[in-house]
Coordinates of C-alpha atoms and ligand atoms in Angstrom, one line a residue:
L1 CA 0.1 -0.1 0.0
K2 CA 1.5 3.3 -0.9
I3 CA 0.5 6.6 1.2
G4 CA -1.4 7.7 -1.8
E5 CA -4.0 4.9 -1.7
I6 CA -4.8 5.4 2.0
A7 CA -8.5 6.6 2.3
T8 CA -8.6 9.9 4.2
P9 CA -8.6 11.2 7.0
A10 CA -6.0 8.6 8.4
L11 CA -3.6 8.6 11.2
L12 CA 0.0 8.1 10.1
V13 CA 3.2 7.2 12.1
D14 CA 6.5 8.0 10.7
L15 CA 8.1 4.7 11.6
D16 CA 11.9 6.2 11.4
A17 CA 10.9 8.9 13.9
M18 CA 8.9 6.5 16.2
E19 CA 11.8 4.0 16.1
S20 CA 14.3 6.7 17.1
N21 CA 12.3 7.6 20.1
L22 CA 11.7 3.9 21.2
N23 CA 15.5 3.2 20.8
G24 CA 16.7 6.6 22.5
M25 CA 14.5 6.0 25.5
A26 CA 15.6 2.5 25.8
A27 CA 19.2 3.4 25.7
F28 CA 18.8 5.9 28.5
F29 CA 17.4 3.1 30.9
R30 CA 19.6 0.3 29.6
D31 CA 22.3 0.8 32.2
K32 CA 20.1 2.3 34.9
V33 CA 18.8 0.6 38.1
C34 CA 15.5 2.6 37.3
K35 CA 13.6 0.9 34.5
L36 CA 10.8 2.1 31.9
R37 CA 7.2 1.0 32.6
P38 CA 5.8 3.2 29.5
H39 CA 2.3 4.7 29.5
F40 CA -0.3 3.0 27.2
K41 CA -2.8 5.8 27.2
N42 CA -1.0 7.6 24.7
H43 CA -1.0 5.1 21.8
K44 CA -3.5 2.5 23.1
T45 CA -1.8 0.1 20.7
P46 CA -0.9 -3.3 21.9
M47 CA 1.8 -3.9 19.2
L48 CA 3.5 -0.8 20.3
A49 CA 3.4 -1.8 24.0
W50 CA 5.0 -5.2 22.9
K51 CA 7.8 -3.1 21.0
Q52 CA 8.4 -1.2 24.3
I53 CA 8.7 -4.5 26.3
R54 CA 11.1 -5.9 23.6
A55 CA 13.2 -2.6 23.9
G56 CA 13.6 -3.3 27.8
A57 CA 10.3 -2.0 29.5
I58 CA 9.6 -4.0 32.6
G59 CA 5.9 -3.6 32.2
I60 CA 3.3 -1.2 31.0
T61 CA 1.3 1.6 32.8
C62 CA -2.2 2.5 31.9
A63 CA -4.9 4.8 33.1
T64 CA -8.0 3.0 33.1
L65 CA -9.3 -0.6 34.0
R66 CA -10.4 -1.1 30.4
E67 CA -7.0 -0.4 29.3
A68 CA -5.5 -2.8 31.7
E69 CA -8.1 -5.5 30.5
I70 CA -6.9 -4.9 26.8
L71 CA -3.2 -5.2 27.9
V72 CA -3.9 -8.6 29.6
Q73 CA -5.9 -9.9 26.5
H74 CA -2.8 -9.1 24.5
G75 CA -0.7 -11.1 26.7
I76 CA 1.1 -8.4 28.9
D77 CA 1.4 -9.7 32.4
S78 CA 2.8 -6.7 34.4
I79 CA 0.6 -3.7 34.5
L80 CA 0.3 -0.6 36.6
I81 CA -3.0 1.3 36.6
A82 CA -1.5 4.7 37.6
N83 CA -4.9 6.0 38.4
E84 CA -7.6 5.5 41.0
I85 CA -10.8 3.5 40.5
A86 CA -13.8 3.9 42.6
C87 CA -16.8 1.7 41.8
D88 CA -17.9 -1.8 43.0
T89 CA -18.2 -3.2 39.5
K90 CA -14.7 -2.0 38.6
A91 CA -13.4 -3.5 41.9
E92 CA -14.8 -7.0 40.8
R93 CA -13.4 -6.6 37.4
L94 CA -10.1 -5.9 38.8
A95 CA -10.2 -9.0 41.1
E96 CA -11.0 -11.1 38.0
L97 CA -8.1 -9.5 36.1
S98 CA -5.7 -10.0 38.9
R99 CA -6.1 -13.9 38.3
L100 CA -4.5 -13.6 35.1
A101 CA -1.7 -11.0 35.4
S102 CA -0.1 -8.8 38.1
V103 CA -2.2 -5.7 37.8
V104 CA -1.1 -3.0 40.4
V105 CA -3.6 -0.2 41.0
A106 CA -3.2 3.4 42.5
L107 CA -5.0 3.9 45.8
D108 CA -5.4 7.1 47.7
S109 CA -8.6 6.6 49.9
Q110 CA -9.6 4.0 52.7
C111 CA -13.1 3.5 51.1
V112 CA -11.7 2.2 47.9
A113 CA -9.3 0.2 49.9
K114 CA -12.3 -1.6 51.6
D115 CA -14.2 -2.1 48.3
L116 CA -11.1 -3.7 46.7
A117 CA -10.6 -6.0 49.7
R118 CA -14.2 -7.0 49.6
A119 CA -14.0 -7.8 45.9
Q120 CA -10.8 -10.0 46.3
R121 CA -12.4 -11.8 49.3
D122 CA -15.5 -12.6 47.3
R123 CA -13.5 -13.8 44.3
N124 CA -10.7 -15.3 46.3
T125 CA -8.0 -13.4 44.5
Q126 CA -5.3 -11.1 45.6
I127 CA -5.4 -7.5 44.4
E128 CA -2.2 -5.4 44.3
A129 CA -1.9 -1.7 45.0
V130 CA 0.6 1.2 45.3
I131 CA -0.2 4.1 47.4
D132 CA -0.6 7.4 45.4
I133 CA 0.9 10.6 46.8
D134 CA 0.2 14.1 45.4
I135 CA 3.5 15.6 44.5
G136 CA 2.4 18.7 43.4
L137 CA 0.2 18.0 40.3
N138 CA -2.8 18.6 42.6
R139 CA -4.9 15.8 41.2
C140 CA -5.1 12.5 42.8
G141 CA -3.1 11.1 45.9
V142 CA -2.8 11.5 49.6
E143 CA -1.2 14.8 50.8
S144 CA 1.7 13.6 52.9
V145 CA 4.1 10.6 53.5
E146 CA 2.5 10.1 56.8
A147 CA -0.9 9.7 55.4
A148 CA 0.7 7.4 52.7
L149 CA 2.0 5.2 55.8
D150 CA -1.4 5.2 57.4
L151 CA -3.2 4.2 54.2
A152 CA -0.5 1.5 53.2
K153 CA -1.0 0.1 56.8
F154 CA -4.8 0.1 56.5
A155 CA -4.8 -1.5 53.1
A156 CA -2.4 -4.2 54.1
G157 CA -4.6 -4.7 57.1
E158 CA -7.6 -5.3 54.8
G159 CA -5.5 -8.0 53.0
L160 CA -4.5 -6.0 49.9
R161 CA -1.0 -6.6 48.7
V162 CA 0.7 -3.2 48.9
R163 CA 3.5 -3.1 46.4
G164 CA 4.9 0.4 47.1
I165 CA 4.4 4.2 46.2
M166 CA 3.4 6.1 43.2
G167 CA 3.3 9.9 42.4
Y168 CA 3.0 11.6 39.2
D169 CA 4.9 14.9 38.5
G170 CA 2.7 16.0 35.6
H171 CA 2.9 19.7 36.6
L172 CA 6.7 19.7 35.7
Q173 CA 6.5 17.9 32.6
S174 CA 6.2 20.9 30.4
V175 CA 8.5 23.2 32.5
P176 CA 11.7 23.9 30.5
Q177 CA 14.8 22.3 32.0
S178 CA 16.6 24.4 34.5
A179 CA 18.4 23.7 37.8
E180 CA 15.3 24.9 39.6
R181 CA 13.0 22.5 37.8
D182 CA 15.2 19.6 38.3
E183 CA 15.4 20.4 41.9
L184 CA 11.6 20.3 42.0
I185 CA 11.5 16.9 40.4
R186 CA 14.1 15.6 42.8
R187 CA 11.9 16.9 45.8
G188 CA 9.0 15.0 44.5
S189 CA 11.0 11.9 43.9
R190 CA 12.5 12.3 47.5
T191 CA 8.9 12.4 49.0
L192 CA 8.2 9.1 47.4
V193 CA 11.4 7.5 48.4
D194 CA 10.8 8.6 51.9
A195 CA 7.2 7.3 51.9
A196 CA 8.7 4.0 50.7
S197 CA 11.1 3.9 53.6
L198 CA 8.3 4.6 56.1
V199 CA 6.1 1.8 54.6
E200 CA 9.2 -0.6 54.8
G201 CA 9.8 0.4 58.3
A202 CA 6.2 -0.7 59.0
G203 CA 7.0 -4.2 57.8
I204 CA 5.5 -4.0 54.4
P205 CA 8.1 -4.8 51.5
V206 CA 8.3 -2.2 48.8
S207 CA 9.2 -3.2 45.4
I208 CA 7.8 -0.3 43.3
V209 CA 8.3 3.5 43.7
T210 CA 7.1 4.7 40.5
T211 CA 6.9 8.3 39.0
G212 CA 7.8 10.5 36.0
G213 CA 7.1 11.1 32.4
T214 CA 8.6 12.1 29.2
G215 CA 9.6 15.6 30.5
T216 CA 11.1 14.5 33.7
H217 CA 12.4 11.1 33.3
A218 CA 16.1 12.2 32.9
V219 CA 15.9 13.5 36.5
S220 CA 13.6 11.2 38.3
G221 CA 14.9 8.0 36.4
V222 CA 18.4 8.5 38.2
Y223 CA 17.0 9.3 41.6
P224 CA 18.0 6.8 44.1
G225 CA 15.3 4.6 45.3
I226 CA 13.0 5.3 42.2
T227 CA 12.3 2.0 40.6
D228 CA 10.4 2.8 37.3
I229 CA 9.4 5.9 35.1
Q230 CA 5.9 6.0 33.3
A231 CA 6.8 8.0 30.4
G232 CA 4.4 7.7 27.6
S233 CA 4.5 10.5 25.2
Y234 CA 8.1 10.1 24.1
L235 CA 7.4 7.3 21.6
L236 CA 4.9 9.1 19.2
M237 CA 5.3 12.6 20.3
D238 CA 2.7 15.3 19.7
T239 CA 3.2 18.9 19.1
I240 CA 2.4 20.0 22.5
Y241 CA 5.1 17.7 23.9
L242 CA 7.9 19.1 21.6
N243 CA 9.3 21.2 24.3
R244 CA 9.4 18.3 26.8
G245 CA 11.8 16.1 25.2
A246 CA 14.2 17.7 22.8
R247 CA 15.6 14.2 22.2
F248 CA 12.5 13.0 20.7
Q249 CA 10.7 13.6 17.3
R250 CA 7.3 14.0 16.3
S251 CA 6.0 11.0 14.5
L252 CA 2.2 11.5 14.4
T253 CA 0.3 13.1 11.7
V254 CA -3.4 13.0 10.1
L255 CA -3.3 12.5 6.4
A256 CA -6.2 14.6 4.9
T257 CA -7.3 15.5 1.3
V258 CA -8.1 19.2 0.1
I259 CA -11.7 18.9 -0.8
S260 CA -12.4 22.5 -1.7
A261 CA -10.1 25.5 -2.6
R262 CA -10.3 29.0 -3.5
S263 CA -8.1 32.0 -3.4
G264 CA -6.7 32.2 0.2
H265 CA -8.7 29.4 1.4
A266 CA -8.8 25.6 1.4
V267 CA -10.9 23.0 3.2
L268 CA -9.5 19.6 4.4
D269 CA -11.5 16.4 5.1
C270 CA -10.3 16.1 8.5
G271 CA -12.3 17.8 11.5
V272 CA -12.7 17.2 15.1
K273 CA -13.9 13.6 14.5
A274 CA -10.2 13.0 13.1
I275 CA -7.9 15.2 15.0
S276 CA -8.2 17.0 18.3
A277 CA -7.9 20.7 18.7
E278 CA -7.9 20.4 22.5
R279 CA -4.8 22.3 23.8
G280 CA -4.1 24.3 20.5
M281 CA -4.8 24.3 16.8
P282 CA -2.9 21.6 14.8
A283 CA -0.5 22.7 12.3
L284 CA 0.0 21.6 8.7
K285 CA 3.2 19.7 7.8
D286 CA 5.4 21.1 4.9
C287 CA 2.9 23.7 3.9
P288 CA 4.5 27.1 4.4
G289 CA 1.8 29.9 4.4
A290 CA -1.0 27.7 5.1
E291 CA -2.7 27.8 8.5
L292 CA -5.3 25.6 10.1
K293 CA -7.8 28.1 11.4
T294 CA -10.9 26.4 12.5
L295 CA -12.0 22.5 12.9
H296 CA -15.7 21.7 12.1
A297 CA -17.0 18.0 12.6
E298 CA -15.6 16.9 9.3
H299 CA -13.8 19.9 7.9
A300 CA -10.6 21.6 8.5
L301 CA -10.7 25.3 7.3
I302 CA -7.2 26.6 6.1
S303 CA -6.1 30.1 5.5
I304 CA -3.5 30.6 2.9
D305 CA -1.1 33.5 2.4
P306 CA -1.4 33.9 -1.5
G307 CA 2.3 34.8 -1.9
S308 CA 3.5 31.5 -0.2
A309 CA 4.1 27.8 -1.6
G310 CA 0.8 26.9 0.4
G311 CA -1.0 29.2 -2.0
T312 CA -1.0 26.3 -4.5
L313 CA -3.2 23.9 -2.4
Q314 CA -5.4 22.1 -5.1
V315 CA -8.6 20.2 -4.7
G316 CA -7.5 16.4 -4.4
Q317 CA -4.0 17.1 -3.2
R318 CA -3.1 15.3 0.1
V319 CA -1.6 17.0 3.1
E320 CA -0.5 15.9 6.4
V321 CA -1.5 17.6 9.7
W322 CA 0.8 17.3 12.8
V323 CA -1.2 15.9 15.7
Q324 CA -1.4 18.5 18.4
Y325 CA -2.5 16.4 21.3
S326 CA -2.1 12.6 20.8
D327 CA -4.0 11.5 23.8
A328 CA -7.2 12.9 22.4
T329 CA -6.5 12.0 18.9
M330 CA -5.5 8.3 19.1
N331 CA -9.0 7.7 20.5
L332 CA -10.7 8.8 17.5
H333 CA -9.1 6.2 15.4
S334 CA -9.2 2.4 15.2
R335 CA -5.9 1.9 13.4
F336 CA -2.8 3.8 12.2
Y337 CA -0.5 3.4 9.1
G338 CA 3.2 2.9 9.9
V339 CA 4.9 4.5 7.0
R340 CA 8.5 4.9 5.7
N341 CA 9.7 6.0 2.6
G342 CA 6.3 6.8 1.2
Q343 CA 5.1 3.2 1.7
V344 CA 2.8 1.7 4.3
E345 CA 5.0 -0.9 6.2
E346 CA 2.5 -1.9 8.9
I347 CA -1.0 -1.3 9.9
Y348 CA -1.3 -1.0 13.8
R349 CA -4.8 -1.6 15.4
I350 CA -5.6 0.9 18.2
E351 CA -7.8 -0.8 21.0
H352 CA -10.6 0.8 22.8
Ligands
LIG401 C1 0.0 9.1 36.1 C2 0.8 9.3 34.8 N1 1.9 8.8 34.5 C3 2.6 9.1 33.5 C4 2.1 9.9 32.4 C5 3.0 9.9 31.1 O1 3.6 11.1 30.9 P1 4.0 11.6 29.5 O2 3.1 11.6 28.5 O3 4.4 13.1 30.0 O4 5.3 10.9 29.2 C6 0.8 10.4 32.5 C7 0.4 11.3 31.5 O5 -0.4 12.1 31.5 C8 0.2 10.3 33.6 O6 -1.0 10.9 33.8

């Protein structure tokens, strides 16, 4: 299949860029004590999760129980749900899933600890958890190392298998590198490692102290006591992540066709049903002077500077649009085309 034969709109991944990101991150962790447990939510593609494992990842991180179920269905046996779940039916599904693989869930409340413990008793299984600490993102997590210790003791007392500590420094991912930023990252890591020591001191063995993302991995990934890093975006890289990891390249575009054109104006067949405009308007690849102004459901409206090369956009012409925010764009597709040298090399299924 040639790129020119793909029906648009379609999601493309530049395989050279993606493989360079895969190998670059794998090389960083190769000689480290800390390992990579890459996040699945960015690509939702089991074949990519397996590539990451083959490149040295010790397991896969995900954001939802459904993603954990998909990973188990695809044979991945070490999973971290780096997020809270809070619902009886989900506790039961997690208990069932725990029969098939090691699935560790983030925990920040006693009431969920009780629900998980009840579900594992009812189903005669063993649920594993890490205590989630808020290290500055102001999202989920308990607020102090002492609260983490209390919850770890409570959860272990209820019969859950407490594996350790997690905390995500999401508020620092997009902060440009500086000595102050690195110190803030280390402060977050230190909180997690301190909490892990307290928990171990209480007789609960700790094997996981997990944190970090694409923008912070180089600092938290070498902090003594951190066992693994949950970076996800590094693999495909979208435009909003460009400043978070200079070593990584954008690989994701949406291929679209010009369906209407007149002076200074063109329309592509990719709207918000094919590409997300969340967190900024996507930019056109290799179309100087052409700017995406508005997305409708099935249309992208382009304004063209008549004096530029982009001024020549013709009906039927194909263009690529850089994905601005991959998390909200992968969701809109059920497959992507892996391309190299103008040819489709592989078609990957995105699982929902
Ligand atoms: C809990 C958690 N861990 C890790 C990540 C991955 O971070 P990144 O995509 O910056 O690599 C995310 C992404 O939002 C996250 O929510």
